[in-house]
C-alpha cells in the first residue's frame, strides 16, 4: 500500500522530469498521473510513474517516468484472448535507462536488481538507452528496466495495453494500485 | 518533383523545430528525415516532414513536423486487406496546429486551404491543438492540418501506417516522393 502523500510526491517528482524533457502535459494529465508501486511498499526502489496518452483496441502510447535509480520489475505481456501479447517500443527522451531482456546475459551489467528482490530477476541482456535511442521488445518477452542516477523519461509506443494481464516474476507483486489515506 | 537542396533545407528547418520541442534525434534519423511534397511542387505551402520511429504490423509512431503555415493536404486512410483503415492520435508537442475533420464546419476557421487548391479541401470542422493537447482521428475519416505561423511538432501514435494506400482528395497528389538532382 502507498499513501496519498507518497503518490503526490512521486507525481511531482515525475512532473519535474517530464518538464526537463520538454514534454508538456495538461493539468488533468499531471493530476491523473499513475503511480505504480507494485504492492512492494518501496516506491523509491521499485515503482513507475505513467501518463497514458491513448489506449485503443489497436495501439497505445504512454510516457514512462522512472525516478533516480527506480526499477520497473521483471514482467512479460502474455497473449490475451487469442491476440499475441503486447509488443512495445521504448524510446528514451531524457536521462538514461538500462533495459534488460531475455538473451545472453551482459557481463558486468550497469544496473542491479533492487536489494532483497534479486531472486525475482532472471534476465540480464542489457540495452542501454540514452535520449534519442530506442528498442522494441517482442511480445511475451521477459524484461525489466531501471533509471540511471538522474532518472529517465521514456516514450512507450505499443499495441493495446492490458496491464491487468501482465505476468510478473515476483509473485508478491500486484500491478493494480492500492492507495491508503495519509 | 523536388530538388535535393530543397529536401535538405526542409530537413534542416524541421530539425530546428524538433530541437525547439526538446526532441532528441539520432544522426541517422536527422539525415533520413522524410520530406513529403505530395507532387505539387510547392513544398513551403503543401508539405510535411516526418521522422518514423517505428512501424510494425501492430502500431506506428512518428513525429510530424510542419514548417510555418505548411499544410498536409486532405486525405483519409481506407481499409486495407480486410483491416479497418489507420486510426491515429495527434499530440501537439510544440507550436500550434489546426486540424480539420469531417463534421459540422467551424464558422471562421483559423486556417485556410493553400491558395489555388481550395477545391480539394472539403472538411472544415476545426480542432486547434496547442502543446499538450491531442485528438484521435477515426479510421477512414477525411482530415487535413496546417501549422500556425511558427510551425508545429506533432507526435503521431497510430495503428500500422501504409502511406501508399492513403486516398487524397486532390487527384494531382502523389504521396510517394520524387526527388530530382539540384
Short mmCIF file of C-alpha atoms in Angstrom, two decimals:
data_model
loop_
_atom_site.label_atom_id
_atom_site.label_comp_id
_atom_site.label_asym_id
_atom_site.label_seq_id
_atom_site.Cartn_x
_atom_site.Cartn_y
_atom_site.Cartn_z
CA UNK A 1 0.00 0.00 0.00
CA UNK A 2 1.02 3.56 -0.62
CA UNK A 3 -0.23 6.77 0.98
CA UNK A 4 -1.80 9.65 -0.89
CA UNK A 5 1.09 11.91 0.08
CA UNK A 6 3.60 9.40 -1.35
CA UNK A 7 1.61 9.33 -4.58
CA UNK A 8 1.60 13.12 -4.71
CA UNK A 9 5.33 13.37 -4.07
CA UNK A 10 6.07 10.83 -6.82
CA UNK A 11 3.75 12.66 -9.22
CA UNK A 12 5.51 15.95 -8.51
CA UNK A 13 8.98 14.47 -8.96
CA UNK A 14 7.91 12.80 -12.21
CA UNK A 15 6.34 16.04 -13.46
CA UNK A 16 9.68 17.78 -12.92
CA UNK A 17 11.47 15.15 -15.03
CA UNK A 18 8.86 15.43 -17.80
CA UNK A 19 9.33 19.20 -17.74
CA UNK A 20 13.10 18.75 -18.01
CA UNK A 21 12.44 16.56 -21.04
CA UNK A 22 10.43 19.39 -22.62
CA UNK A 23 7.21 17.37 -22.51
CA UNK A 24 4.08 19.45 -22.00
CA UNK A 25 1.17 17.91 -20.07
CA UNK A 26 -2.31 19.22 -19.45
CA UNK A 27 -3.28 19.93 -15.83
CA UNK A 28 -5.59 16.89 -15.94
CA UNK A 29 -2.75 14.65 -17.10
CA UNK A 30 -0.47 15.91 -14.34
CA UNK A 31 -3.16 15.42 -11.69
CA UNK A 32 -4.11 11.97 -13.00
CA UNK A 33 -0.60 10.61 -13.41
CA UNK A 34 -0.50 6.94 -12.44
CA UNK A 35 1.98 5.90 -9.75
CA UNK A 36 2.61 2.15 -9.79
CA UNK A 37 4.23 0.84 -6.63
CA UNK A 38 3.61 -2.82 -7.45
CA UNK A 39 2.50 -3.66 -3.91
CA UNK A 40 6.03 -3.89 -2.54
CA UNK A 41 5.92 -0.75 -0.39
CA UNK A 42 9.28 0.52 -1.62
CA UNK A 43 8.29 3.06 -4.24
CA UNK A 44 11.67 4.77 -4.39
CA UNK A 45 13.32 1.50 -5.37
CA UNK A 46 10.55 -0.35 -7.20
CA UNK A 47 7.99 1.77 -8.99
CA UNK A 48 6.99 3.59 -12.12
CA UNK A 49 5.12 6.77 -12.99
CA UNK A 50 2.96 6.78 -16.12
CA UNK A 51 1.00 9.19 -18.29
CA UNK A 52 -1.25 7.27 -20.67
CA UNK A 53 -1.95 9.40 -23.74
CA UNK A 54 -4.12 6.91 -25.60
CA UNK A 55 -5.01 3.23 -25.31
CA UNK A 56 -7.36 1.99 -28.04
CA UNK A 57 -8.05 -1.58 -29.13
CA UNK A 58 -5.35 -1.04 -31.81
CA UNK A 59 -2.47 0.91 -30.24
CA UNK A 60 -1.27 2.63 -27.10
CA UNK A 61 1.11 5.47 -26.24
CA UNK A 62 2.43 6.48 -22.83
CA UNK A 63 5.20 8.39 -21.17
CA UNK A 64 7.01 6.29 -18.57
CA UNK A 65 8.93 8.12 -15.86
CA UNK A 66 11.47 6.50 -13.58
CA UNK A 67 12.76 8.47 -10.63
CA UNK A 68 16.54 8.29 -9.99
CA UNK A 69 17.52 4.61 -9.69
CA UNK A 70 13.89 3.46 -9.72
CA UNK A 71 13.18 0.00 -11.19
CA UNK A 72 10.18 -1.34 -13.07
CA UNK A 73 10.25 -5.01 -12.04
CA UNK A 74 10.60 -8.00 -14.36
CA UNK A 75 7.47 -8.96 -16.27
CA UNK A 76 6.09 -10.10 -19.60
CA UNK A 77 2.94 -9.44 -21.61
CA UNK A 78 1.31 -12.80 -22.44
CA UNK A 79 -1.18 -13.46 -25.25
CA UNK A 80 -4.75 -12.41 -24.34
CA UNK A 81 -7.91 -13.70 -25.99
CA UNK A 82 -6.06 -15.17 -28.95
CA UNK A 83 -4.09 -11.98 -29.64
CA UNK A 84 -0.32 -12.04 -29.28
CA UNK A 85 0.95 -10.30 -26.14
CA UNK A 86 1.73 -6.62 -26.07
CA UNK A 87 4.67 -5.52 -28.21
CA UNK A 88 6.30 -2.27 -27.16
CA UNK A 89 8.90 0.22 -28.30
CA UNK A 90 10.78 2.21 -25.65
CA UNK A 91 12.27 5.49 -26.79
CA UNK A 92 14.42 7.30 -24.26
CA UNK A 93 13.64 11.04 -24.20
CA UNK A 94 15.66 12.21 -21.20
CA UNK A 95 18.12 10.73 -18.70
CA UNK A 96 19.32 7.18 -19.04
CA UNK A 97 17.58 3.84 -18.86
CA UNK A 98 19.02 0.36 -18.50
CA UNK A 99 16.71 -2.21 -20.06
CA UNK A 100 17.15 -5.96 -19.53
CA UNK A 101 15.61 -8.59 -21.78
CA UNK A 102 15.89 -12.33 -22.45
CA UNK A 103 19.12 -13.49 -24.11
CA UNK A 104 22.83 -13.81 -23.44
CA UNK A 105 23.49 -12.02 -20.11
CA UNK A 106 25.68 -8.93 -20.42
CA UNK A 107 28.89 -9.21 -18.40
CA UNK A 108 29.09 -6.51 -15.71
CA UNK A 109 25.61 -5.02 -16.21
CA UNK A 110 25.32 -1.35 -15.22
CA UNK A 111 22.19 -1.78 -13.11
CA UNK A 112 21.38 -4.30 -10.39
CA UNK A 113 18.01 -5.61 -9.19
CA UNK A 114 16.60 -3.90 -6.08
CA UNK A 115 18.16 -5.22 -2.87
CA UNK A 116 16.14 -8.03 -1.35
CA UNK A 117 14.39 -8.90 -4.63
CA UNK A 118 17.33 -10.37 -6.55
CA UNK A 119 15.75 -13.80 -6.84
CA UNK A 120 12.90 -12.40 -8.93
CA UNK A 121 15.16 -11.01 -11.64
CA UNK A 122 16.18 -13.61 -14.22
CA UNK A 123 17.04 -11.80 -17.50
CA UNK A 124 20.22 -9.81 -17.93
CA UNK A 125 20.80 -8.92 -21.56
CA UNK A 126 21.44 -5.20 -21.23
CA UNK A 127 20.26 -2.47 -23.60
CA UNK A 128 21.36 0.99 -22.54
CA UNK A 129 19.22 3.82 -23.89
CA UNK A 130 20.27 7.46 -23.99
CA UNK A 131 17.98 10.21 -25.33
CA UNK A 132 17.06 9.51 -28.96
CA UNK A 133 17.75 5.79 -28.67
CA UNK A 134 15.02 3.17 -28.75
CA UNK A 135 14.42 -0.57 -28.55
CA UNK A 136 11.43 -2.76 -29.43
CA UNK A 137 10.52 -5.59 -27.05
CA UNK A 138 8.75 -8.54 -28.67
CA UNK A 139 5.54 -9.85 -27.17
CA UNK A 140 5.67 -12.22 -24.22
CA UNK A 141 9.37 -11.41 -23.61
CA UNK A 142 10.59 -11.02 -20.03
CA UNK A 143 12.00 -7.55 -19.35
CA UNK A 144 12.76 -5.07 -16.59
CA UNK A 145 14.31 -1.63 -16.54
CA UNK A 146 15.96 0.85 -14.24
CA UNK A 147 16.78 4.56 -14.48
CA UNK A 148 20.25 5.97 -14.10
CA UNK A 149 21.12 8.38 -11.26
CA UNK A 150 19.15 11.32 -12.71
CA UNK A 151 16.00 9.36 -13.55
CA UNK A 152 14.59 8.78 -17.01
CA UNK A 153 11.71 9.69 -19.29
CA UNK A 154 10.77 7.03 -21.84
CA UNK A 155 8.07 7.21 -24.51
CA UNK A 156 6.34 3.87 -24.94
CA UNK A 157 4.64 3.09 -28.26
CA UNK A 158 2.84 -0.25 -28.30
CA UNK A 159 -0.05 -2.45 -29.23
CA UNK A 160 -3.04 -2.33 -26.88
CA UNK A 161 -2.13 -2.20 -23.19
CA UNK A 162 -3.83 -4.60 -20.76
CA UNK A 163 -1.91 -4.02 -17.54
CA UNK A 164 -4.12 -6.42 -15.57
CA UNK A 165 -2.77 -9.31 -17.69
CA UNK A 166 0.92 -8.61 -17.07
CA UNK A 167 2.83 -11.53 -15.55
CA UNK A 168 5.48 -10.54 -13.00
CA UNK A 169 8.31 -12.84 -11.98
CA UNK A 170 7.93 -11.74 -8.34
CA UNK A 171 4.74 -13.39 -7.01
CA UNK A 172 4.37 -10.68 -4.35
CA UNK A 173 3.71 -8.04 -6.99
CA UNK A 174 0.29 -6.52 -7.58
CA UNK A 175 0.15 -4.36 -10.70
CA UNK A 176 -3.03 -2.52 -9.84
CA UNK A 177 -2.66 0.22 -7.26
CA UNK A 178 -3.73 0.20 -3.66
CA UNK A 179 -3.76 3.62 -2.04
CA UNK A 180 -4.35 4.36 1.61
CA UNK A 181 -5.09 7.69 3.27
CA UNK A 182 -2.11 9.65 4.61
CA UNK B 1 9.33 16.98 -58.13
CA UNK B 2 11.64 18.43 -55.54
CA UNK B 3 15.36 19.06 -55.64
CA UNK B 4 17.86 17.56 -53.23
CA UNK B 5 18.72 21.01 -51.91
CA UNK B 6 15.03 21.73 -51.20
CA UNK B 7 14.84 18.44 -49.30
CA UNK B 8 17.94 19.35 -47.33
CA UNK B 9 16.65 22.81 -46.45
CA UNK B 10 13.31 21.39 -45.28
CA UNK B 11 15.10 18.73 -43.21
CA UNK B 12 17.24 21.40 -41.54
CA UNK B 13 14.26 23.65 -40.80
CA UNK B 14 12.31 20.70 -39.38
CA UNK B 15 15.30 19.62 -37.28
CA UNK B 16 15.39 23.10 -35.73
CA UNK B 17 11.70 22.85 -34.76
CA UNK B 18 12.24 19.38 -33.27
CA UNK B 19 15.13 20.76 -31.28
CA UNK B 20 12.96 23.64 -30.06
CA UNK B 21 10.46 20.99 -28.93
CA UNK B 22 13.20 19.28 -26.91
CA UNK B 23 13.04 16.15 -29.06
CA UNK B 24 16.35 14.36 -29.47
CA UNK B 25 17.06 12.52 -32.74
CA UNK B 26 19.93 10.30 -33.72
CA UNK B 27 22.16 11.50 -36.58
CA UNK B 28 20.68 8.75 -38.76
CA UNK B 29 17.14 9.93 -38.02
CA UNK B 30 18.03 13.53 -38.85
CA UNK B 31 19.72 12.51 -42.10
CA UNK B 32 16.89 10.17 -43.09
CA UNK B 33 14.03 12.51 -42.30
CA UNK B 34 11.26 12.13 -44.89
CA UNK B 35 10.17 15.24 -46.75
CA UNK B 36 6.75 14.77 -48.39
CA UNK B 37 5.95 17.34 -51.03
CA UNK B 38 2.95 15.48 -52.43
CA UNK B 39 3.92 16.13 -56.03
CA UNK B 40 2.56 19.65 -56.10
CA UNK B 41 5.90 21.45 -56.29
CA UNK B 42 5.01 23.95 -53.56
CA UNK B 43 6.71 22.48 -50.51
CA UNK B 44 6.52 25.65 -48.42
CA UNK B 45 2.74 25.66 -48.72
CA UNK B 46 1.89 21.97 -49.10
CA UNK B 47 4.22 19.51 -47.45
CA UNK B 48 5.16 17.59 -44.34
CA UNK B 49 8.37 16.44 -42.68
CA UNK B 50 8.34 13.08 -40.88
CA UNK B 51 10.52 11.01 -38.58
CA UNK B 52 9.19 7.45 -38.37
CA UNK B 53 10.26 5.89 -35.06
CA UNK B 54 8.59 2.53 -35.55
CA UNK B 55 6.05 0.98 -37.90
CA UNK B 56 5.23 -2.65 -37.11
CA UNK B 57 2.23 -4.69 -38.24
CA UNK B 58 0.55 -3.66 -34.95
CA UNK B 59 1.35 0.01 -34.28
CA UNK B 60 3.25 3.01 -35.55
CA UNK B 61 4.79 6.15 -34.03
CA UNK B 62 6.15 9.21 -35.83
CA UNK B 63 6.99 12.83 -35.30
CA UNK B 64 5.29 15.08 -37.83
CA UNK B 65 6.80 18.50 -38.45
CA UNK B 66 5.04 21.32 -40.26
CA UNK B 67 7.04 24.38 -41.22
CA UNK B 68 5.35 27.76 -40.57
CA UNK B 69 1.97 27.77 -42.32
CA UNK B 70 2.67 24.45 -44.07
CA UNK B 71 -0.34 22.23 -44.86
CA UNK B 72 -0.68 18.47 -45.02
CA UNK B 73 -3.41 18.08 -47.65
CA UNK B 74 -6.79 16.43 -47.16
CA UNK B 75 -6.78 12.64 -47.14
CA UNK B 76 -8.17 9.54 -45.50
CA UNK B 77 -6.84 6.10 -44.60
CA UNK B 78 -9.13 3.47 -46.13
CA UNK B 79 -9.47 -0.17 -45.03
CA UNK B 80 -6.66 -2.38 -46.39
CA UNK B 81 -6.81 -6.16 -46.76
CA UNK B 82 -9.86 -6.51 -44.52
CA UNK B 83 -8.35 -4.40 -41.74
CA UNK B 84 -10.02 -1.10 -40.80
CA UNK B 85 -8.14 1.96 -42.03
CA UNK B 86 -5.42 3.59 -40.00
CA UNK B 87 -6.58 5.24 -36.78
CA UNK B 88 -4.30 7.95 -35.45
CA UNK B 89 -3.80 10.19 -32.45
CA UNK B 90 -2.15 13.58 -32.97
CA UNK B 91 -0.49 15.10 -29.91
CA UNK B 92 0.86 18.61 -30.34
CA UNK B 93 4.31 18.98 -28.77
CA UNK B 94 5.33 22.44 -29.92
CA UNK B 95 3.80 25.34 -31.86
CA UNK B 96 0.21 25.24 -32.95
CA UNK B 97 -1.69 23.02 -35.34
CA UNK B 98 -5.12 23.48 -36.90
CA UNK B 99 -6.69 20.14 -37.71
CA UNK B 100 -9.81 19.78 -39.84
CA UNK B 101 -12.02 16.69 -39.88
CA UNK B 102 -15.45 15.62 -41.10
CA UNK B 103 -18.42 17.14 -39.29
CA UNK B 104 -20.16 20.46 -38.79
CA UNK B 105 -17.91 23.14 -40.34
CA UNK B 106 -16.46 25.58 -37.82
CA UNK B 107 -17.51 29.18 -38.53
CA UNK B 108 -14.50 31.39 -39.27
CA UNK B 109 -11.82 28.66 -39.27
CA UNK B 110 -8.33 29.88 -38.32
CA UNK B 111 -6.56 28.24 -41.26
CA UNK B 112 -7.38 28.27 -44.96
CA UNK B 113 -6.53 25.75 -47.68
CA UNK B 114 -3.46 26.60 -49.77
CA UNK B 115 -4.21 29.14 -52.49
CA UNK B 116 -5.09 27.50 -55.79
CA UNK B 117 -6.07 24.18 -54.17
CA UNK B 118 -9.26 25.27 -52.38
CA UNK B 119 -11.47 22.93 -54.40
CA UNK B 120 -9.68 19.88 -52.95
CA UNK B 121 -10.48 20.76 -49.34
CA UNK B 122 -13.93 19.62 -48.25
CA UNK B 123 -13.92 19.18 -44.44
CA UNK B 124 -13.86 22.13 -42.06
CA UNK B 125 -14.60 21.01 -38.52
CA UNK B 126 -11.70 22.67 -36.71
CA UNK B 127 -9.69 21.22 -33.84
CA UNK B 128 -6.98 23.56 -32.59
CA UNK B 129 -4.11 21.85 -30.80
CA UNK B 130 -1.61 23.63 -28.55
CA UNK B 131 1.27 21.77 -26.86
CA UNK B 132 -0.08 19.02 -24.59
CA UNK B 133 -3.38 18.76 -26.46
CA UNK B 134 -4.32 15.79 -28.62
CA UNK B 135 -7.06 14.42 -30.84
CA UNK B 136 -7.79 10.94 -32.20
CA UNK B 137 -8.92 10.63 -35.82
CA UNK B 138 -11.09 7.60 -36.58
CA UNK B 139 -10.18 5.34 -39.48
CA UNK B 140 -11.24 6.33 -42.99
CA UNK B 141 -12.08 9.89 -41.87
CA UNK B 142 -11.13 12.80 -44.14
CA UNK B 143 -8.69 15.21 -42.48
CA UNK B 144 -6.09 17.87 -43.21
CA UNK B 145 -3.96 20.07 -41.00
CA UNK B 146 -1.91 23.23 -41.08
CA UNK B 147 0.69 24.74 -38.77
CA UNK B 148 0.40 28.17 -37.21
CA UNK B 149 2.92 30.92 -38.02
CA UNK B 150 5.77 29.35 -36.01
CA UNK B 151 5.32 25.82 -37.38
CA UNK B 152 4.36 22.76 -35.34
CA UNK B 153 5.70 19.49 -34.00
CA UNK B 154 3.09 16.74 -33.59
CA UNK B 155 3.60 13.22 -32.27
CA UNK B 156 1.50 10.70 -34.16
CA UNK B 157 0.54 7.44 -32.44
CA UNK B 158 -1.40 5.06 -34.68
CA UNK B 159 -2.21 1.63 -35.97
CA UNK B 160 0.06 0.37 -38.78
CA UNK B 161 0.96 3.01 -41.37
CA UNK B 162 0.53 2.21 -45.06
CA UNK B 163 1.19 5.56 -46.74
CA UNK B 164 0.85 4.08 -50.23
CA UNK B 165 -2.85 3.37 -49.53
CA UNK B 166 -3.75 6.91 -48.46
CA UNK B 167 -6.53 8.49 -50.52
CA UNK B 168 -6.09 12.21 -51.20
CA UNK B 169 -8.96 14.47 -52.24
CA UNK B 170 -6.68 16.26 -54.73
CA UNK B 171 -6.16 13.86 -57.66
CA UNK B 172 -2.88 15.59 -58.58
CA UNK B 173 -1.26 14.40 -55.35
CA UNK B 174 1.37 11.69 -55.24
CA UNK B 175 2.19 10.58 -51.70
CA UNK B 176 5.46 8.85 -52.51
CA UNK B 177 8.41 11.14 -53.09
CA UNK B 178 10.06 12.07 -56.33
CA UNK B 179 13.41 13.75 -55.93
CA UNK B 180 15.46 15.29 -58.69
CA UNK B 181 19.10 16.39 -58.60
CA UNK B 182 19.76 20.02 -57.73
#
